[in-house]
Coordinates of C-alpha atoms and ligand atoms in Angstrom, one line a residue:
X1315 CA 0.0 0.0 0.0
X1316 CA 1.1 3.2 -0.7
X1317 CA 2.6 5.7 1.5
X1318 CA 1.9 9.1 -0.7
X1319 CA -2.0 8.4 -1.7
X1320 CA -4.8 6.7 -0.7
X1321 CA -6.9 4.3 -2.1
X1322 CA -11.0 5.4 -2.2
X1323 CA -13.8 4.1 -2.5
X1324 CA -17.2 5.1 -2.6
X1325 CA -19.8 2.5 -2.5
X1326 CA -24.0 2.0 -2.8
X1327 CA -26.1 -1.0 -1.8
X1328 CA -26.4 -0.7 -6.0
X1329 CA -22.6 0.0 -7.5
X1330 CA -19.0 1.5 -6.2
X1331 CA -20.1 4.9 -7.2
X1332 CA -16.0 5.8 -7.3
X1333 CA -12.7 3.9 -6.4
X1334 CA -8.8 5.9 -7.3
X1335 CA -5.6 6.9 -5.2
X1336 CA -6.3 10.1 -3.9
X1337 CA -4.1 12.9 -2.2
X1338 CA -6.3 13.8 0.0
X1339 CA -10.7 13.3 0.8
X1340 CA -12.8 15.8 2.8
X1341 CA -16.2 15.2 3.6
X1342 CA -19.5 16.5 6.1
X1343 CA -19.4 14.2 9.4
X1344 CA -22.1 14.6 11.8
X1345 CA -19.8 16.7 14.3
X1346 CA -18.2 18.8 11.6
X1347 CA -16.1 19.2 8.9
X1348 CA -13.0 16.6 8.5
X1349 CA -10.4 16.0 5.8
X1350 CA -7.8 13.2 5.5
X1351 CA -4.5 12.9 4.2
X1352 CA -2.3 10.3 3.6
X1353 CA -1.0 8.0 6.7
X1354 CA -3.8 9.9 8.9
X1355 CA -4.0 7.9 11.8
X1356 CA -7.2 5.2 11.8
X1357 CA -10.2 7.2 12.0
X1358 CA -14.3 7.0 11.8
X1359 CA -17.2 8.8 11.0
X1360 CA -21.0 9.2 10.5
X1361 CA -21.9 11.1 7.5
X1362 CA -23.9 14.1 7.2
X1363 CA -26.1 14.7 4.1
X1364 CA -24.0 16.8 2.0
X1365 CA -20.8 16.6 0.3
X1366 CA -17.9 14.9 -0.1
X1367 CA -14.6 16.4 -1.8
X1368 CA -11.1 14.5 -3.1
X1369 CA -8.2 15.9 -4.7
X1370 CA -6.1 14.1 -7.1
X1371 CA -3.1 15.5 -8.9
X1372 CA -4.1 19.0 -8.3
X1373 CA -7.4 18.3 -9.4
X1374 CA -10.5 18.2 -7.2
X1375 CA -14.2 15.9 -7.5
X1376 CA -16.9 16.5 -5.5
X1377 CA -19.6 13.9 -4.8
X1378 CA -23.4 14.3 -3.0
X1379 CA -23.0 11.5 0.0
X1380 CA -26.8 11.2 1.4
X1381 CA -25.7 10.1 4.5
X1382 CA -23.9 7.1 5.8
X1383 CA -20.1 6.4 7.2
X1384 CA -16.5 6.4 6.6
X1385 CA -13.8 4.7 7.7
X1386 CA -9.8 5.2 7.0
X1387 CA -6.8 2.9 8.1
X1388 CA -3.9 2.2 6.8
X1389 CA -4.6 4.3 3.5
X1390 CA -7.7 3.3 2.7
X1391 CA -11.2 4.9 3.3
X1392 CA -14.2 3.9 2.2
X1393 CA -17.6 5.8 2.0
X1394 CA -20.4 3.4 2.2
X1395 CA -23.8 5.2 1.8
X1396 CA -27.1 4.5 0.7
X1397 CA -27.1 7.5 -2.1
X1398 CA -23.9 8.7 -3.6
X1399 CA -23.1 10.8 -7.5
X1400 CA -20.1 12.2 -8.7
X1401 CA -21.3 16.4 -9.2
X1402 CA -20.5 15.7 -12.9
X1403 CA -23.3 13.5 -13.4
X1404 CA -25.6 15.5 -11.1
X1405 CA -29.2 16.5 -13.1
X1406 CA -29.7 20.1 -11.4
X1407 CA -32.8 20.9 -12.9
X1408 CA -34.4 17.5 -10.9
X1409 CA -32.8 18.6 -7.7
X1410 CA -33.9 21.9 -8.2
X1411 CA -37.4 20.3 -9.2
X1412 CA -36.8 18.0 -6.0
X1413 CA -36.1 21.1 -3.6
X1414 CA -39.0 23.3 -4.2
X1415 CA -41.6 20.3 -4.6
X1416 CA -40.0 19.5 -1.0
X1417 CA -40.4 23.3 0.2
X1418 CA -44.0 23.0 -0.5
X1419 CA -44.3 19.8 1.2
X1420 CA -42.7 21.5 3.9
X1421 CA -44.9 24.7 4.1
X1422 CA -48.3 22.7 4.2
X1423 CA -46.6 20.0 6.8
X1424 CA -49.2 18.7 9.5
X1425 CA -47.0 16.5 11.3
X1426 CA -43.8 15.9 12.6
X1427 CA -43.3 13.3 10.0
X1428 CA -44.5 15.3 7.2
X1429 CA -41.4 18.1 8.4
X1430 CA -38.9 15.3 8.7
X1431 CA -39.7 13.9 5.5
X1432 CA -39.6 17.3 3.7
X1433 CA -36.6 18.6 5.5
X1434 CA -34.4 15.7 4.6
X1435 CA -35.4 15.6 0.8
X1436 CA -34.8 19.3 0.7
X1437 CA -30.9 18.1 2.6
X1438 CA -30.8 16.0 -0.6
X1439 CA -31.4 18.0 -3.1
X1440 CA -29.5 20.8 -1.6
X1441 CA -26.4 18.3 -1.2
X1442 CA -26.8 17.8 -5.1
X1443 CA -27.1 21.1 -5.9
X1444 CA -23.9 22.0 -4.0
X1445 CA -21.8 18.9 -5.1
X1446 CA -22.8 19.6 -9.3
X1447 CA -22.2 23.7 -8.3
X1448 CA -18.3 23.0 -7.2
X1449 CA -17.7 20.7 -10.2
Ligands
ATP1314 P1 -36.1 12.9 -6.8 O1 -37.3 13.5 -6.1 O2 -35.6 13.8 -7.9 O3 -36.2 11.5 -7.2 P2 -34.8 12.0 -4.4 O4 -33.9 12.8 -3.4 O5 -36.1 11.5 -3.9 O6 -34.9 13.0 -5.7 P3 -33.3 9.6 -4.2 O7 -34.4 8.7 -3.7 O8 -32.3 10.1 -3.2 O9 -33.9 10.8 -5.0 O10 -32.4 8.9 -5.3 C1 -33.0 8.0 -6.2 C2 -32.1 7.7 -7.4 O11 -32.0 8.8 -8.3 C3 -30.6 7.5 -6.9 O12 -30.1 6.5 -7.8 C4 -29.9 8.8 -7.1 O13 -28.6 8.6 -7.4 C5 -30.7 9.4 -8.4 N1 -30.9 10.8 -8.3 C6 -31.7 11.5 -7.5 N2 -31.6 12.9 -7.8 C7 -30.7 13.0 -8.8 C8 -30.2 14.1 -9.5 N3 -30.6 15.3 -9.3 N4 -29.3 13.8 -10.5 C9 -28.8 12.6 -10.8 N5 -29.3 11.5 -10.1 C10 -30.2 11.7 -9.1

């Protein structure tokens, strides 16, 4: 295993949405912001709905990551998510569509349920949004 990169991987119950040697990954946990480089000591984290960034060779990808974990040791991470897409292939007029069918849903909401369910579609979409905007 290399000392200078790491090798990445972001996987979907459906496909491994990426997988390279990366310089470095940074990405939304649920406590904050974090970013890893290579021979970071082993490390954990919940993932918040939002987005995910690597650089490789001076270049950078960004990826909407709906939710989830990662894990690094010993150069290797792994996101494993329900929901991943590289910002390239992001379609922003659905997200767009997504959020303000969402904002709707939101602003007649009767329950608790009907909020949470809005709220996190409107996370999604805005997680796309931002991950197709920096790419
Ligand atoms: P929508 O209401 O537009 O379907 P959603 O947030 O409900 O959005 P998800 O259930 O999270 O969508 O995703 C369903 C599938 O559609 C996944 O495979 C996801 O990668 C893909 N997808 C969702 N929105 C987009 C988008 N804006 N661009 C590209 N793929 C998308």
């Amino acid at each position: 295993m290399s000392d200078k990169t790491i090798h990445f991987k972001i996987i979907t119950p459906e496909k491994i949405v990426y997988e390279d040697d990366v310089d470095a990954i940074y990405a939304q946990g649920e406590a904050g912001s974090f970013g890893v480089l290579p021979n970071h000591i082993p490390f954990m984290s919940v993932l918040a709905v939002d987005v995910a960034k690597i650089e490789k060779n001076g270049e950078t990808k960004m990826f909407s990551i709906i939710g989830g974990a990662f894990q690094f040791k010993n150069n290797e991470a792994i996101i494993l998510t329900e929901v991943a897409e590289c910002g390239s292939d992001i379609d922003t007029t659905r997200a767009q569509h997504a959020k303000e069918r969402a904002e709707a849903r939101l602003s007649s909401a009767e329950t608790q349920k009907d909020i949470k369910i809005a709220n996190a579609a409107i996370a999604r979409a805005m997680a796309r949004l931002k991950a197709a905007a920096k790419s």
